[in-house]
C-alpha cells in the first residue's frame, strides 16, 4: 500500500520535534517542542491557525480536541495545562496545580471535565468551566504518569506510567476499579477502543498488549513486538484497525477484527524519522503521524537505530568537536560515532584481544585500555593505530585510563594493584605508583596536571604527585566497597568518588574531609562524569539507573532519565556540556540532551531492517 504524504510548506512547519497530533473532522492540531501548537487542513495540508505560542515557550507535550471540536487542550513543561478556543487560538483557561511537567490531557466525552497527567506521579481532574481542580489528585503511580483518558461513558479514567502499570480509576470515588495491569517496562502509550471494551498499550521495550478495559485482563493477540519504544497507539474510529508508532521509524497497522493479526495489506510504513504520535482521520482512510523532524532535516537527527556493538558497551568519550563520540566494548572493539546522524563513522577499530573497558581522548588521539593487558593509542580521524600495543601492569587487566590535560602523559589503572604514568608519545613508563592493596579501578588527573587520583578495590582513594610518583598524605577513606570512578573538580580543590557501596562522595582534596553527606543511588555506582563547568555530576548504577547531582551541594537534580535496565558502565559530557552519553551492559549508547529538560535519544545496536525483511 502506497501512502503519499501531505507536507506543509517549509515556512509553516514546526521548528522542533512535533510531539503530538489531534484530529477533529478535517482539522489536525499539532503541538511541538518549539513551544507552539498549530492547526492544519487535512485535505490540503495548509496551515489554518497559528503558530500559537503556548506554555511560555516551553515544550508542548500533548494536544487534544474536545468532542465538539470547539476547544483544544494542551499540556506543557511549565507544569500547566491550558484550554484554547479551537477557532481563534485564544487561551480560555490556564490550569495550575501540578508540581512538575504536564505530559498528557484528555477531555471527557461530555466536554465538562479535563484529565491531566504529570511527572509529579499524579492524575488530576479539572472542571472545564472554572478551570478548578475537582477534588484531590489521583495518587498511586510511583513514576511519571503519561497516557491518560476517560472511558466513553466518563465513569472511568485510565492512566499508564513509567512505573510499568496501567490503572483504572472510578472517576467519582478516585478508587482503583481493578488491580493495576503490568507491562515489562515503562508504559509509553495507551488507547481505548471507541466502544470502550478494549485497551491497547505500548511499552519502552517495544511490546504491544491488548486488555479487557472492564476487567483489566490481558487478551492474547498476535501482535509482534517492535524493536524499539512504542510511542503511540490508536484505534480507528470503527475499531477495526490499530496503528502503532515506533522509534524504529515505522508505523504498523493491525487488524483488530480477525484475531488481531497484523494488517495483511499494510504491513508497515516507513516514516521520515522517529514517530511520536499517530492518529486516524475520519473516515479512517488516512493515517496521521508526527515525526521528529521534517524530511529535509532528517539526516541530522540522532536517535535512529543502527548496527553497533555486539556485547556490553563499557566506556564512552566525546571528541573535542562535540559531534563525534568514541565507545569501547566487551566485543573487543572501539567505534567512533557521529552523534548527529547516529552512524558509525570509523570502526569497528580492531586489535585488542580482550574486553576494552576504558577510553580517553585528547585532541585527535584516543587511548584505550583492555583486559588483554595492553593499552593502545588511535588516530580519531583515520582510525589508524599510532601507538602500541603497550603491555601494562605485567599483562594483567587494564581497568582505567586517562590523559593529562596537556596530552603529554597517560595514566592507567591495573589489576596489579598499581597506577602507572606513561609518556603519551612514546609509551615509555614514567612512574609506577604502588600503595593500594587491591586492584586499582580508576585514575584521573587534576586540571593542572600535578596530581593523579586513583580509586581501588581496597575501598580507598589515593592522591599522587605526578612529578615524583609518590603518594601525597594518607589515603582517603570512608567508602565501604570498591571505588569505581574518581575525578577532580576544575580547580583541583575537590575529589569526587563513586563506589560499590551505592554512594558518591565529595572530598576536600587537601584535608580529605567529606564536604557534604554522601549521595546515594539504588545500587552500586559504576560510572560518573563531571560537566565541563563543574556544576553538575552525572552517575550510573549497576541497576541501570542514571542520576544527576548538583556538584557543589550534592543535591539530586530531577531529570526524566529512563533506566537502561542493565549496568551503566560509562558516562561522558560533551565538551560544551550540551549532551551526555551513557554506555550500558544492554549493548546500547544513549544520548541525552542536557540543554532542555534532558530530551532522550537512543543509539542502539539493533538492526531494525530485520523487521522490514
PDB file of C-alpha atoms in Angstrom, residues 238-394:
ATOM      1  CA  UNK A 238     -14.713   1.987  13.570  1.00  0.00           C
ATOM      2  CA  UNK A 239     -12.497  -0.052  15.900  1.00  0.00           C
ATOM      3  CA  UNK A 240     -11.387  -2.352  13.097  1.00  0.00           C
ATOM      4  CA  UNK A 241      -7.746  -1.249  12.931  1.00  0.00           C
ATOM      5  CA  UNK A 242      -4.982  -0.331  15.353  1.00  0.00           C
ATOM      6  CA  UNK A 243      -1.962   1.776  14.413  1.00  0.00           C
ATOM      7  CA  UNK A 244       1.278   1.783  16.376  1.00  0.00           C
ATOM      8  CA  UNK A 245       4.002   4.433  16.056  1.00  0.00           C
ATOM      9  CA  UNK A 246       7.517   3.428  16.962  1.00  0.00           C
ATOM     10  CA  UNK A 247      11.009   4.735  17.471  1.00  0.00           C
ATOM     11  CA  UNK A 248      12.122   2.351  14.714  1.00  0.00           C
ATOM     12  CA  UNK A 249      10.707   4.896  12.199  1.00  0.00           C
ATOM     13  CA  UNK A 250       7.777   2.635  11.228  1.00  0.00           C
ATOM     14  CA  UNK A 251       4.022   2.642  11.658  1.00  0.00           C
ATOM     15  CA  UNK A 252       2.382  -0.777  11.918  1.00  0.00           C
ATOM     16  CA  UNK A 253      -1.299  -1.355  11.123  1.00  0.00           C
ATOM     17  CA  UNK A 254      -3.077  -4.223  12.831  1.00  0.00           C
ATOM     18  CA  UNK A 255      -6.417  -5.860  12.009  1.00  0.00           C
ATOM     19  CA  UNK A 256      -8.483  -5.731  15.187  1.00  0.00           C
ATOM     20  CA  UNK A 257     -11.303  -7.854  13.786  1.00  0.00           C
ATOM     21  CA  UNK A 258      -9.657 -11.182  12.957  1.00  0.00           C
ATOM     22  CA  UNK A 259      -7.561 -12.446  15.870  1.00  0.00           C
ATOM     23  CA  UNK A 260      -5.713  -9.123  15.846  1.00  0.00           C
ATOM     24  CA  UNK A 261      -3.384 -10.142  13.035  1.00  0.00           C
ATOM     25  CA  UNK A 262      -1.072  -7.587  11.558  1.00  0.00           C
ATOM     26  CA  UNK A 263      -2.940  -5.993   8.670  1.00  0.00           C
ATOM     27  CA  UNK A 264      -2.313  -8.013   5.524  1.00  0.00           C
ATOM     28  CA  UNK A 265      -2.391  -5.115   3.089  1.00  0.00           C
ATOM     29  CA  UNK A 266      -0.490  -2.505   5.081  1.00  0.00           C
ATOM     30  CA  UNK A 267       2.179  -4.461   6.900  1.00  0.00           C
ATOM     31  CA  UNK A 268       4.187  -1.422   7.865  1.00  0.00           C
ATOM     32  CA  UNK A 269       5.038   2.026   6.623  1.00  0.00           C
ATOM     33  CA  UNK A 270       8.369   3.786   6.834  1.00  0.00           C
ATOM     34  CA  UNK A 271       8.355   7.346   8.101  1.00  0.00           C
ATOM     35  CA  UNK A 272      10.950  10.078   7.739  1.00  0.00           C
ATOM     36  CA  UNK A 273      12.006   9.972  11.348  1.00  0.00           C
ATOM     37  CA  UNK A 274      11.275   8.562  14.772  1.00  0.00           C
ATOM     38  CA  UNK A 275       7.466   8.610  15.039  1.00  0.00           C
ATOM     39  CA  UNK A 276       5.994  10.034  18.244  1.00  0.00           C
ATOM     40  CA  UNK A 277       2.282  10.139  17.521  1.00  0.00           C
ATOM     41  CA  UNK A 278      -0.258   8.500  15.274  1.00  0.00           C
ATOM     42  CA  UNK A 279      -3.956   9.059  14.662  1.00  0.00           C
ATOM     43  CA  UNK A 280      -6.723   8.216  12.195  1.00  0.00           C
ATOM     44  CA  UNK A 281      -8.535  10.840  10.201  1.00  0.00           C
ATOM     45  CA  UNK A 282     -12.233  10.132   9.947  1.00  0.00           C
ATOM     46  CA  UNK A 283     -13.405   8.173   7.936  1.00  0.00           C
ATOM     47  CA  UNK A 284     -10.254   6.201   8.696  1.00  0.00           C
ATOM     48  CA  UNK A 285      -8.749   6.121   5.234  1.00  0.00           C
ATOM     49  CA  UNK A 286      -5.666   8.115   6.179  1.00  0.00           C
ATOM     50  CA  UNK A 287      -3.178   7.656   8.985  1.00  0.00           C
ATOM     51  CA  UNK A 288      -1.682  10.776  10.548  1.00  0.00           C
ATOM     52  CA  UNK A 289       1.795  10.717  12.033  1.00  0.00           C
ATOM     53  CA  UNK A 290       4.221  13.092  13.659  1.00  0.00           C
ATOM     54  CA  UNK A 291       7.939  12.546  13.199  1.00  0.00           C
ATOM     55  CA  UNK A 292      10.902  14.010  14.985  1.00  0.00           C
ATOM     56  CA  UNK A 293      11.899  16.291  12.122  1.00  0.00           C
ATOM     57  CA  UNK A 294      10.799  17.384   8.702  1.00  0.00           C
ATOM     58  CA  UNK A 295      12.056  15.431   5.720  1.00  0.00           C
ATOM     59  CA  UNK A 296      14.758  17.926   4.823  1.00  0.00           C
ATOM     60  CA  UNK A 297      16.193  17.742   8.341  1.00  0.00           C
ATOM     61  CA  UNK A 298      16.058  14.004   8.885  1.00  0.00           C
ATOM     62  CA  UNK A 299      19.735  13.368   8.123  1.00  0.00           C
ATOM     63  CA  UNK A 300      20.768  15.392  11.148  1.00  0.00           C
ATOM     64  CA  UNK A 301      18.508  13.604  13.638  1.00  0.00           C
ATOM     65  CA  UNK A 302      20.144  11.490  16.276  1.00  0.00           C
ATOM     66  CA  UNK A 303      18.294   8.517  17.591  1.00  0.00           C
ATOM     67  CA  UNK A 304      17.959   6.250  14.571  1.00  0.00           C
ATOM     68  CA  UNK A 305      18.595   2.570  15.283  1.00  0.00           C
ATOM     69  CA  UNK A 306      21.923   1.313  13.965  1.00  0.00           C
ATOM     70  CA  UNK A 307      24.208  -1.668  13.954  1.00  0.00           C
ATOM     71  CA  UNK A 308      26.690  -1.435  16.771  1.00  0.00           C
ATOM     72  CA  UNK A 309      28.498  -3.262  19.483  1.00  0.00           C
ATOM     73  CA  UNK A 310      27.568  -6.900  19.962  1.00  0.00           C
ATOM     74  CA  UNK A 311      28.334  -7.042  23.679  1.00  0.00           C
ATOM     75  CA  UNK A 312      28.294  -4.639  26.612  1.00  0.00           C
ATOM     76  CA  UNK A 313      29.426  -1.059  25.966  1.00  0.00           C
ATOM     77  CA  UNK A 314      31.911  -0.182  28.698  1.00  0.00           C
ATOM     78  CA  UNK A 315      33.097   3.356  28.108  1.00  0.00           C
ATOM     79  CA  UNK A 316      32.315   6.490  26.112  1.00  0.00           C
ATOM     80  CA  UNK A 317      34.135   9.768  25.486  1.00  0.00           C
ATOM     81  CA  UNK A 318      33.370  12.735  23.256  1.00  0.00           C
ATOM     82  CA  UNK A 319      35.935  14.043  20.812  1.00  0.00           C
ATOM     83  CA  UNK A 320      36.746  17.785  21.014  1.00  0.00           C
ATOM     84  CA  UNK A 321      34.364  18.697  18.167  1.00  0.00           C
ATOM     85  CA  UNK A 322      31.459  17.533  20.356  1.00  0.00           C
ATOM     86  CA  UNK A 323      29.860  15.792  17.407  1.00  0.00           C
ATOM     87  CA  UNK A 324      31.855  12.578  17.426  1.00  0.00           C
ATOM     88  CA  UNK A 325      31.797  10.027  20.203  1.00  0.00           C
ATOM     89  CA  UNK A 326      34.090   7.064  20.820  1.00  0.00           C
ATOM     90  CA  UNK A 327      32.915   3.910  22.578  1.00  0.00           C
ATOM     91  CA  UNK A 328      34.596   0.715  23.714  1.00  0.00           C
ATOM     92  CA  UNK A 329      33.051  -2.674  24.248  1.00  0.00           C
ATOM     93  CA  UNK A 330      33.324  -6.168  25.570  1.00  0.00           C
ATOM     94  CA  UNK A 331      33.255  -7.215  21.905  1.00  0.00           C
ATOM     95  CA  UNK A 332      36.972  -6.110  21.893  1.00  0.00           C
ATOM     96  CA  UNK A 333      36.392  -3.164  19.544  1.00  0.00           C
ATOM     97  CA  UNK A 334      36.078   0.618  19.565  1.00  0.00           C
ATOM     98  CA  UNK A 335      33.687   2.647  17.421  1.00  0.00           C
ATOM     99  CA  UNK A 336      33.541   6.327  16.528  1.00  0.00           C
ATOM    100  CA  UNK A 337      30.008   7.669  16.068  1.00  0.00           C
ATOM    101  CA  UNK A 338      28.546  10.789  14.513  1.00  0.00           C
ATOM    102  CA  UNK A 339      26.047  11.865  17.163  1.00  0.00           C
ATOM    103  CA  UNK A 340      24.112  13.961  14.647  1.00  0.00           C
ATOM    104  CA  UNK A 341      23.365  11.051  12.306  1.00  0.00           C
ATOM    105  CA  UNK A 342      23.667   8.151  14.731  1.00  0.00           C
ATOM    106  CA  UNK A 343      26.035   6.350  12.381  1.00  0.00           C
ATOM    107  CA  UNK A 344      29.384   4.687  12.985  1.00  0.00           C
ATOM    108  CA  UNK A 345      31.833   6.832  11.020  1.00  0.00           C
ATOM    109  CA  UNK A 346      35.007   4.918  11.865  1.00  0.00           C
ATOM    110  CA  UNK A 347      35.296   1.351  13.026  1.00  0.00           C
ATOM    111  CA  UNK A 348      34.983  -1.047  14.460  1.00  0.00           C
ATOM    112  CA  UNK A 349      38.601  -0.488  15.481  1.00  0.00           C
ATOM    113  CA  UNK A 350      40.112  -3.910  15.982  1.00  0.00           C
ATOM    114  CA  UNK A 351      43.320  -5.074  17.608  1.00  0.00           C
ATOM    115  CA  UNK A 352      42.595  -5.670  21.259  1.00  0.00           C
ATOM    116  CA  UNK A 353      42.083  -9.330  22.100  1.00  0.00           C
ATOM    117  CA  UNK A 354      40.099  -8.779  25.290  1.00  0.00           C
ATOM    118  CA  UNK A 355      37.321  -6.661  26.738  1.00  0.00           C
ATOM    119  CA  UNK A 356      38.051  -2.966  26.005  1.00  0.00           C
ATOM    120  CA  UNK A 357      36.962  -1.420  29.290  1.00  0.00           C
ATOM    121  CA  UNK A 358      38.126   2.182  29.049  1.00  0.00           C
ATOM    122  CA  UNK A 359      38.837   5.010  26.624  1.00  0.00           C
ATOM    123  CA  UNK A 360      40.287   8.506  26.998  1.00  0.00           C
ATOM    124  CA  UNK A 361      40.527  11.329  24.466  1.00  0.00           C
ATOM    125  CA  UNK A 362      42.976  14.166  23.862  1.00  0.00           C
ATOM    126  CA  UNK A 363      42.662  16.140  20.639  1.00  0.00           C
ATOM    127  CA  UNK A 364      42.707  13.649  17.781  1.00  0.00           C
ATOM    128  CA  UNK A 365      44.113  10.864  19.964  1.00  0.00           C
ATOM    129  CA  UNK A 366      42.123   8.055  21.554  1.00  0.00           C
ATOM    130  CA  UNK A 367      43.723   5.869  24.215  1.00  0.00           C
ATOM    131  CA  UNK A 368      42.120   2.523  25.044  1.00  0.00           C
ATOM    132  CA  UNK A 369      42.775   0.008  27.817  1.00  0.00           C
ATOM    133  CA  UNK A 370      41.842  -3.656  27.753  1.00  0.00           C
ATOM    134  CA  UNK A 371      41.677  -6.883  29.679  1.00  0.00           C
ATOM    135  CA  UNK A 372      44.269  -8.155  27.197  1.00  0.00           C
ATOM    136  CA  UNK A 373      46.831  -6.381  29.402  1.00  0.00           C
ATOM    137  CA  UNK A 374      47.641  -3.585  26.960  1.00  0.00           C
ATOM    138  CA  UNK A 375      46.755  -0.037  26.066  1.00  0.00           C
ATOM    139  CA  UNK A 376      46.760   1.448  22.580  1.00  0.00           C
ATOM    140  CA  UNK A 377      46.533   4.899  21.012  1.00  0.00           C
ATOM    141  CA  UNK A 378      44.473   5.509  17.869  1.00  0.00           C
ATOM    142  CA  UNK A 379      44.076   8.380  15.421  1.00  0.00           C
ATOM    143  CA  UNK A 380      40.489   9.633  15.756  1.00  0.00           C
ATOM    144  CA  UNK A 381      40.374  10.929  12.191  1.00  0.00           C
ATOM    145  CA  UNK A 382      41.640   7.841  10.396  1.00  0.00           C
ATOM    146  CA  UNK A 383      41.143   5.041  12.913  1.00  0.00           C
ATOM    147  CA  UNK A 384      44.782   4.030  12.485  1.00  0.00           C
ATOM    148  CA  UNK A 385      46.773   2.619  15.394  1.00  0.00           C
ATOM    149  CA  UNK A 386      49.559   5.087  16.161  1.00  0.00           C
ATOM    150  CA  UNK A 387      50.983   3.655  19.388  1.00  0.00           C
ATOM    151  CA  UNK A 388      51.054   0.167  20.846  1.00  0.00           C
ATOM    152  CA  UNK A 389      50.047  -2.287  21.866  1.00  0.00           C
ATOM    153  CA  UNK A 390      51.883  -1.327  25.068  1.00  0.00           C
ATOM    154  CA  UNK A 391      51.978  -4.113  27.636  1.00  0.00           C
ATOM    155  CA  UNK A 392      50.941  -2.689  31.004  1.00  0.00           C
ATOM    156  CA  UNK A 393      50.598  -3.887  34.575  1.00  0.00           C
ATOM    157  CA  UNK A 394      52.545  -7.066  33.923  1.00  0.00           C
TER     158      UNK A 394
END
